Amino acid sequence: MPHTITTTQALADYCSRAATHPYVTVDTEFLRERTYFAQLCLVQVALPGSDESDAVLIDPLAEGISLEPLYDLFRNPNVVKVFHAARQDLEIFFVEGGVVPAPLFDTQVAAMVCGFGDQVGYETLVRKIAKADLDKSSRFTDWSRRPLSDAQKSYALGDVTHLRQIYEHLSAELERTGRTHWLQEELAQLTDAENYVVDPENAWKRLKLRTNSGRTVAIARELAAFRETYAQEKNVPRNRVVKDDALLELAGTKPKTVADLSKSRLLLRDARKGAIAEGLVAAVARGMAIPNSEMPKVAAGRDRSNLNPALADLLRVLLKAKAEEAGVATKLIASSADLDDIASGYTDGKWASGWRKEVFGADAQRLLSGEIALSAKGQKVKIVAA
């Protein structure tokens, strides 16, 4: 059975050994269904090689253990930290230890760049690259309960042992195709710590507001800020405080007293009384008191009145042809909204810079300017000089 680290000294010894290797593979098991912040329950780490001691389970719930040796490893610029679909893991480590592991390699992102499709799953990569099958029977178990079963331990370790072969394969493929810089462009966004800072004052920007009323938006902003602060302080999911649809209802009805909350059709029972109810009424009052000159505004959507539908369709054909040629999912290069933007005359966007410009953006601009045209040859779409 895998070795489980339960003391700070054992973790420090392992991380010292890990620091001598070019990379480590990492995964986590956590719970989040009943909390605002994820509860870290297990960290799996593996070193290059196949020795049994190369892969371990780290128990963050063990009494007295500090994960600081692991965070020091995450800060080590000489060791690549390999994850699959890293975003949630990175958020956990940023919240828990104030660290974003770097340098980073995300095999899900790398697989998309290498032509495995959009958001390819770990199980698929294990099957296609490592030629192995995963036992997923422990996927939905309670990782906070101790002791962990042998089945749980074996399942957890499989998420980092196969990852070594996947990383080495994808890394070599990126090098062979000259696409390493493509991956680095994608990971720059993923490793930006600002992604993992949740400011209650900006929580309203996640709401799907469908109003031009500055007053309603102001109230929604105050309600969202209260909900986020309360959820963080009590460590409960925000939707267990107030659901989005109920929050938007209150922004429109503008209740002045706790008694007024009883008129809501959507508000949860617990939100109609006590601290939540008082907080909601106070948030509405703050929104009502904001001067007209300080009203927040919902970001206006792009004006697409100049959209040429035929040109947008032509761009879709070009995108599909270029994506097939590059072996990359179309969604990774440009979205449908991006194509409508291009056809409306906009020249900015992710498609217009970096590797996306190499693959598609430059030809899209040339198509718009009449420098190239599209033709069919058999089953293939060809780009020809205009």
XYZ file of C-alpha atoms in Angstrom:
386
model
C 0.000 0.000 0.000
C 1.157 3.579 -0.663
C 3.104 5.379 2.018
C 1.078 8.056 3.823
C 2.877 11.084 5.259
C 1.364 12.319 8.509
C 4.153 14.439 10.076
C 5.855 17.687 9.099
C 9.322 16.106 9.361
C 8.425 13.237 7.042
C 6.963 15.724 4.586
C 10.101 17.898 4.766
C 12.303 14.854 4.088
C 10.224 13.836 1.082
C 10.105 17.380 -0.326
C 13.883 17.694 0.030
C 14.235 14.599 -2.134
C 11.624 15.918 -4.566
C 13.612 19.154 -4.971
C 16.399 17.175 -6.679
C 14.086 16.060 -9.506
C 13.064 18.005 -12.626
C 9.350 17.582 -11.954
C 6.727 16.217 -9.574
C 3.146 15.221 -10.310
C 0.448 16.491 -7.940
C -3.262 15.969 -7.316
C -5.694 16.589 -4.460
C -8.855 15.176 -2.972
C -11.193 17.666 -1.318
C -14.769 18.327 -0.254
C -16.741 21.434 -1.159
C -20.422 20.557 -1.265
C -21.221 22.022 2.159
C -18.597 24.762 2.491
C -17.526 27.998 0.796
C -13.855 27.102 0.933
C -12.763 23.668 -0.207
C -11.691 21.324 2.592
C -8.356 19.830 1.561
C -8.421 16.159 2.533
C -5.473 14.578 0.722
C -2.511 15.561 -1.440
C -0.913 13.028 -3.773
C 2.625 13.559 -5.076
C 4.846 11.396 -7.261
C 8.444 11.780 -8.423
C 9.840 10.571 -11.746
C 10.519 6.841 -11.683
C 8.738 3.719 -10.525
C 10.134 3.078 -7.029
C 7.365 2.616 -4.446
C 8.764 5.448 -2.309
C 8.546 7.827 -5.262
C 4.780 8.253 -4.822
C 3.152 9.265 -1.527
C -0.087 10.399 0.021
C 0.100 13.477 2.256
C -2.588 13.703 4.938
C -3.338 17.398 5.652
C -5.857 16.317 8.308
C -3.188 14.572 10.410
C -2.808 16.211 13.809
C 0.016 18.759 13.968
C 1.143 18.499 10.352
C 2.220 21.647 8.486
C 2.169 21.725 4.683
C 4.836 24.446 4.534
C 7.523 22.031 3.208
C 5.168 21.253 0.320
C 4.544 24.955 -0.292
C 8.321 25.516 -0.378
C 8.506 22.855 -3.079
C 5.725 24.622 -4.971
C 7.816 27.821 -4.883
C 10.963 26.046 -6.137
C 11.673 27.443 -9.642
C 13.744 24.380 -10.593
C 10.963 21.805 -10.209
C 8.006 21.683 -12.608
C 4.710 20.996 -10.846
C 2.501 18.791 -13.031
C -1.288 18.773 -12.541
C -4.283 17.722 -14.604
C -7.070 20.340 -14.760
C -5.269 22.404 -12.150
C -7.614 25.349 -11.542
C -9.390 24.024 -8.448
C -6.167 22.634 -7.007
C -4.436 25.985 -7.488
C -7.283 27.812 -5.796
C -7.044 25.489 -2.795
C -3.295 25.948 -2.411
C -3.603 29.717 -2.801
C -6.285 29.913 -0.102
C -4.561 27.415 2.207
C -0.938 28.503 1.794
C -0.894 31.719 -0.209
C 1.051 30.010 -2.990
C 0.424 29.295 -6.669
C 2.682 26.390 -7.749
C 5.208 27.440 -10.405
C 6.543 26.548 -12.856
C 3.353 24.717 -13.763
C 2.400 22.140 -16.384
C -1.297 21.350 -16.806
C -1.774 18.153 -18.807
C -5.381 18.996 -19.679
C -4.314 22.265 -21.309
C -1.290 20.598 -22.915
C -3.507 17.839 -24.319
C -5.774 20.422 -25.966
C -2.764 22.095 -27.530
C -1.581 18.671 -28.739
C -4.878 17.886 -30.448
C -6.674 15.681 -27.915
C -9.814 17.817 -28.030
C -11.473 20.305 -25.704
C -11.157 19.666 -21.929
C -10.015 16.080 -22.301
C -10.409 14.005 -19.125
C -7.601 12.365 -17.177
C -9.096 8.909 -17.670
C -8.965 9.386 -21.447
C -5.297 10.384 -21.346
C -4.446 7.416 -19.123
C -6.094 5.108 -21.625
C -4.602 6.699 -24.755
C -1.083 7.526 -23.522
C -0.361 5.264 -20.555
C -2.373 2.374 -22.068
C -3.946 1.657 -18.692
C -7.398 1.673 -17.097
C -8.388 3.511 -13.920
C -10.533 2.137 -11.122
C -12.935 5.026 -10.502
C -15.029 3.273 -7.837
C -13.731 5.602 -5.089
C -14.364 8.830 -6.985
C -17.312 9.988 -4.875
C -16.215 8.778 -1.436
C -15.913 10.982 1.666
C -12.231 11.906 1.693
C -12.484 13.558 5.112
C -13.167 10.305 6.947
C -10.311 8.408 8.544
C -8.890 5.864 8.185
C -8.772 5.839 4.393
C -9.458 2.446 2.842
C -6.914 0.636 0.692
C -9.234 1.203 -2.283
C -9.267 4.962 -1.644
C -5.484 5.065 -1.366
C -4.966 3.104 -4.587
C -7.469 5.302 -6.426
C -5.842 8.502 -5.174
C -2.341 7.393 -6.101
C -3.432 6.502 -9.627
C -4.093 10.185 -10.216
C -0.365 10.982 -9.988
C 1.493 7.815 -11.013
C 0.050 7.660 -14.552
C 0.431 11.429 -14.741
C 4.210 11.002 -15.005
C 3.987 9.159 -18.318
C 1.347 11.560 -19.612
C 3.505 14.567 -18.750
C 6.613 13.146 -20.411
C 4.654 12.243 -23.556
C 2.919 15.623 -23.870
C 6.071 17.574 -23.023
C 7.984 15.743 -25.765
C 5.129 16.298 -28.230
C 5.057 20.041 -27.504
C 8.799 20.212 -28.053
C 8.569 18.213 -31.283
C 5.822 20.417 -32.729
C 7.290 23.709 -31.494
C 4.196 24.448 -29.422
C 5.731 24.814 -25.980
C 5.166 28.565 -26.133
C 1.471 27.906 -26.896
C 1.165 26.145 -23.560
C 3.045 28.877 -21.716
C 0.597 31.480 -23.038
C -2.322 29.459 -21.689
C -0.705 28.791 -18.316
C 0.116 32.476 -17.751
C -3.583 33.078 -17.144
C -3.956 29.985 -14.969
C -1.069 30.911 -12.658
C -2.183 34.520 -12.103
C -2.974 34.736 -8.376
C -5.655 37.362 -9.071
C -7.847 34.530 -10.406
C -8.124 33.104 -6.914
C -8.876 36.292 -4.962
C -12.607 36.693 -4.344
C -13.436 40.308 -3.487
C -17.010 40.643 -2.174
C -17.200 44.115 -3.740
C -16.885 42.537 -7.179
C -19.175 39.564 -6.553
C -22.076 41.247 -8.389
C -20.208 40.982 -11.688
C -20.948 37.245 -11.755
C -24.698 37.882 -11.713
C -26.723 37.701 -14.913
C -28.255 41.146 -14.638
C -30.851 41.986 -17.257
C -31.655 45.582 -16.410
C -30.609 49.088 -17.341
C -31.694 50.469 -13.977
C -28.674 51.852 -12.165
C -30.552 51.687 -8.843
C -31.364 47.998 -9.275
C -27.751 47.254 -10.175
C -26.556 49.215 -7.127
C -28.799 47.187 -4.829
C -27.723 43.934 -6.488
C -24.090 44.927 -5.903
C -24.693 45.496 -2.181
C -26.707 42.283 -1.830
C -24.011 40.247 -3.593
C -21.291 41.788 -1.410
C -23.226 40.926 1.755
C -23.861 37.369 0.561
C -20.201 36.810 -0.330
C -18.931 38.210 2.972
C -21.428 36.177 4.991
C -20.637 32.987 3.049
C -16.903 33.466 3.581
C -17.246 34.215 7.292
C -19.569 31.260 7.947
C -17.809 29.039 5.375
C -21.027 28.027 3.647
C -21.781 27.957 -0.098
C -23.089 31.305 -1.299
C -26.229 29.719 -2.773
C -27.104 28.357 0.665
C -27.268 31.943 1.878
C -29.274 33.363 -1.026
C -29.668 31.904 -4.496
C -28.965 34.132 -7.488
C -32.587 34.299 -8.623
C -33.746 35.346 -5.139
C -31.012 37.984 -4.925
C -32.108 39.466 -8.251
C -35.737 39.381 -7.096
C -34.825 41.392 -3.982
C -32.873 43.896 -6.078
C -36.066 44.510 -8.006
C -38.595 44.528 -5.136
C -36.346 46.563 -2.760
C -37.654 45.310 0.617
C -37.362 47.898 3.402
C -37.983 45.670 6.424
C -37.454 42.061 7.471
C -41.234 41.643 7.289
C -41.110 42.612 3.599
C -38.943 39.572 2.911
C -41.975 37.345 3.455
C -43.322 38.590 0.123
C -40.418 37.012 -1.762
C -41.302 33.957 -3.842
C -37.728 32.680 -4.112
C -36.003 33.415 -0.820
C -34.920 30.422 1.273
C -36.675 30.010 4.629
C -33.518 30.594 6.664
C -32.890 33.866 4.822
C -36.201 35.366 5.997
C -35.057 35.715 9.609
C -32.059 36.372 11.802
C -28.681 37.675 10.657
C -29.208 36.886 6.973
C -32.543 38.720 6.821
C -31.133 41.738 8.639
C -28.089 41.737 6.352
C -30.250 41.627 3.234
C -32.405 44.551 4.360
C -29.328 46.558 5.300
C -27.761 45.808 1.894
C -30.891 47.039 0.116
C -30.796 50.235 2.204
C -27.142 50.817 1.258
C -28.013 50.350 -2.403
C -30.895 52.827 -2.133
C -28.603 55.401 -0.497
C -25.983 55.421 -3.268
C -26.005 58.789 -5.095
C -27.070 58.734 -8.733
C -23.599 59.921 -9.730
C -22.020 56.776 -8.225
C -24.305 54.161 -9.725
C -22.492 51.050 -11.026
C -23.047 50.138 -14.644
C -23.299 46.733 -16.252
C -20.633 46.390 -18.921
C -22.276 47.001 -22.264
C -22.147 44.212 -24.787
C -20.371 44.777 -28.049
C -22.279 46.547 -30.796
C -22.677 44.030 -33.597
C -25.023 46.098 -35.738
C -22.408 45.914 -38.499
C -22.297 42.118 -38.358
C -22.106 40.532 -41.792
C -23.654 37.032 -41.367
C -22.141 35.745 -44.607
C -18.673 36.854 -43.499
C -19.194 35.226 -40.098
C -20.072 31.955 -41.836
C -16.953 32.258 -43.996
C -14.838 32.790 -40.877
C -16.345 29.636 -39.364
C -15.215 27.672 -42.401
C -11.733 29.176 -42.124
C -11.562 28.409 -38.402
C -12.613 24.790 -38.907
C -10.030 24.353 -41.676
C -7.218 25.912 -39.632
C -8.175 23.952 -36.509
C -8.106 20.674 -38.433
C -4.772 21.597 -39.964
C -3.288 22.395 -36.540
C -5.012 19.484 -34.785
C -6.496 21.791 -32.143
C -10.108 22.122 -30.986
C -11.839 25.133 -32.580
C -13.091 26.309 -29.152
C -9.516 26.704 -27.979
C -8.710 29.049 -30.866
C -11.816 31.234 -31.119
C -15.408 31.167 -29.915
C -18.540 31.786 -31.952
C -18.760 35.220 -30.311
C -15.177 35.939 -31.418
C -16.128 35.184 -35.028
C -19.125 37.518 -34.795
C -16.818 40.201 -33.384
C -14.400 39.790 -36.288
C -17.272 39.954 -38.782
C -18.465 43.144 -37.023
C -15.102 44.852 -37.517
C -13.431 44.323 -34.122
C -9.712 43.619 -34.248
C -8.988 42.762 -30.602
C -9.400 39.530 -28.685
C -7.385 36.457 -27.740
C -7.611 35.265 -31.345
C -5.603 38.321 -32.476
C -2.398 37.626 -30.550
C 0.068 34.893 -29.626
C -0.249 31.395 -31.013
C -3.918 31.922 -31.926
C -2.860 34.651 -34.320
C -0.291 32.266 -35.815
C -2.885 29.557 -36.360
C -5.975 31.570 -37.281
C -6.018 35.273 -36.446
C -3.592 36.456 -39.128
C -5.465 34.589 -41.868
C -8.801 35.861 -40.533
C -7.568 39.432 -40.915
C -6.199 38.659 -44.372
C -9.573 37.185 -45.347
C -11.316 40.365 -44.210
C -8.940 42.559 -46.170
C -9.409 40.512 -49.340
C -5.834 39.213 -49.448
C -6.924 35.558 -49.421
C -9.953 33.505 -50.393
C -11.230 30.016 -49.645
C -11.702 27.227 -52.153
C -12.585 23.553 -52.012
C -10.375 20.752 -53.263
C -12.004 17.394 -52.758
C -12.885 17.141 -49.069
C -10.408 19.866 -48.101
C -10.799 23.636 -47.722
C -7.850 25.463 -49.239
C -6.591 29.023 -48.725
C -5.668 30.755 -51.978
C -4.331 34.189 -52.792
C -7.108 36.541 -53.817
